[in-house]
Amino acid sequence: MKTLALISAAFLAVFATVATPVIQVRDLPNAPDIVIVGWDAGNAEFGLRTRLRRDGSHLGDGRVGEHRLFLSSVFVEANGGFARAVAHSGKLLRNTGTVRDVDACRFGSVCSPASTVGIGVSDEFLREHRDSLVVTLRPKTGRHWTVRLDGSTIAAYLSTLDSVSASLKKP
């Protein structure tokens, strides 16, 4: 009986560490585009966001075909800010500035951050690194810090994006 309890406890500990993604499809009536937002339920401080046109094409969030790795403005400030963002592959990522999300709590009981700082990630790069995305943020002074998007969150986000896009392209 003790062995079963220990195995169960170990299983629960492993299960509890698996990221649970939150994916929102923000389809507002009469809006020109549909917004897809995703993050790990255990940490809404950062996640992914993009937009689709009503014809299913990837409009992006910043540049066409680009995803926005969003970081809560409060989270960024608490970590010392950043001047540059570098992916784990060494690729320099583009800062997309600060944006307010007026719909942060409009879709369900979980909220994304109301004010975020963004980093542009191309669709191709995100899909190449769907197992995880680690970004090191380098301030002008102070310590570097990192964020890591789990593969399950990226996979759920891309799957939802592809599914919504395909449904919009149907005649």
Tab-separated table of C-alpha atoms in Angstrom, residues 65-146:
chain	number	residue	atom	x	y	z
A	65	GLY	CA	2.646	36.617	-40.353
A	66	GLU	CA	4.310	37.504	-37.061
A	67	HIS	CA	3.317	36.382	-33.581
A	68	ARG	CA	3.685	38.612	-30.565
A	69	LEU	CA	5.403	37.106	-27.568
A	70	PHE	CA	3.734	39.282	-24.954
A	71	LEU	CA	5.136	40.002	-21.516
A	72	SER	CA	3.203	41.739	-18.761
A	73	SER	CA	4.512	45.305	-18.392
A	74	VAL	CA	4.609	44.839	-14.610
A	75	PHE	CA	6.586	41.593	-15.018
A	76	VAL	CA	9.080	43.273	-17.355
A	77	GLU	CA	9.551	46.202	-14.986
A	78	ALA	CA	9.989	43.883	-11.977
A	79	ASN	CA	12.766	42.062	-13.843
A	80	GLY	CA	14.655	45.216	-14.792
A	81	GLY	CA	13.293	45.730	-18.293
A	82	PHE	CA	15.220	44.849	-21.420
A	83	ALA	CA	16.943	46.470	-24.363
A	84	ARG	CA	17.280	43.310	-26.486
A	85	ALA	CA	15.568	39.935	-26.713
A	86	VAL	CA	17.502	36.918	-27.985
A	87	ALA	CA	16.023	33.474	-28.695
A	88	HIS	CA	17.835	30.339	-27.505
A	89	SER	CA	19.055	29.838	-31.094
A	90	GLY	CA	20.890	33.181	-30.946
A	91	LYS	CA	18.359	34.963	-33.160
A	92	LEU	CA	17.767	38.589	-32.202
A	93	LEU	CA	14.025	39.253	-31.857
A	94	ARG	CA	12.309	42.561	-32.580
A	95	ASN	CA	10.807	44.647	-29.763
A	96	THR	CA	7.225	45.551	-30.726
A	97	GLY	CA	6.548	48.057	-27.958
A	98	THR	CA	3.882	48.407	-25.293
A	99	VAL	CA	0.192	47.718	-25.924
A	100	ARG	CA	-2.928	47.911	-23.742
A	101	ASP	CA	-5.334	44.981	-24.070
A	102	VAL	CA	-8.862	46.321	-23.534
A	103	ASP	CA	-10.212	42.754	-23.836
A	104	ALA	CA	-7.847	41.212	-21.251
A	105	CYS	CA	-10.683	39.951	-19.012
A	106	ARG	CA	-13.538	39.931	-21.497
A	107	PHE	CA	-13.268	36.265	-22.494
A	108	GLY	CA	-13.904	33.947	-19.552
A	109	SER	CA	-12.772	33.926	-15.969
A	110	VAL	CA	-9.021	34.025	-16.691
A	111	CYS	CA	-7.340	37.223	-17.785
A	112	SER	CA	-4.321	38.015	-19.883
A	113	PRO	CA	-2.247	41.032	-18.794
A	114	ALA	CA	-3.907	44.400	-19.429
A	115	SER	CA	-0.639	46.074	-20.460
A	116	THR	CA	2.099	44.193	-22.280
A	117	VAL	CA	5.468	44.640	-23.908
A	118	GLY	CA	5.866	42.654	-27.103
A	119	ILE	CA	8.545	40.760	-28.964
A	120	GLY	CA	8.014	39.796	-32.615
A	121	VAL	CA	8.421	36.115	-33.480
A	122	SER	CA	7.992	35.010	-37.097
A	123	ASP	CA	5.565	32.187	-37.812
A	124	GLU	CA	8.320	30.097	-39.378
A	125	PHE	CA	10.608	30.522	-36.350
A	126	LEU	CA	7.832	29.670	-33.876
A	127	ARG	CA	6.890	26.527	-35.798
A	128	GLU	CA	10.558	25.459	-35.977
A	129	HIS	CA	10.787	25.785	-32.173
A	130	ARG	CA	7.393	24.382	-31.192
A	131	ASP	CA	8.946	22.105	-28.524
A	132	SER	CA	9.765	25.216	-26.444
A	133	LEU	CA	10.820	28.792	-26.905
A	134	VAL	CA	13.375	30.291	-24.548
A	135	VAL	CA	14.061	34.003	-24.844
A	136	THR	CA	16.805	35.811	-22.948
A	137	LEU	CA	16.049	39.432	-22.221
A	138	ARG	CA	19.084	41.647	-21.914
A	139	PRO	CA	18.749	44.990	-20.138
A	140	LYS	CA	21.168	47.857	-20.744
A	141	THR	CA	22.433	47.342	-17.203
A	142	GLY	CA	21.807	44.530	-14.758
A	143	ARG	CA	21.272	40.810	-15.115
A	144	HIS	CA	19.889	38.986	-18.102
A	145	TRP	CA	16.659	37.128	-17.443
A	146	THR	CA	14.729	34.530	-19.401
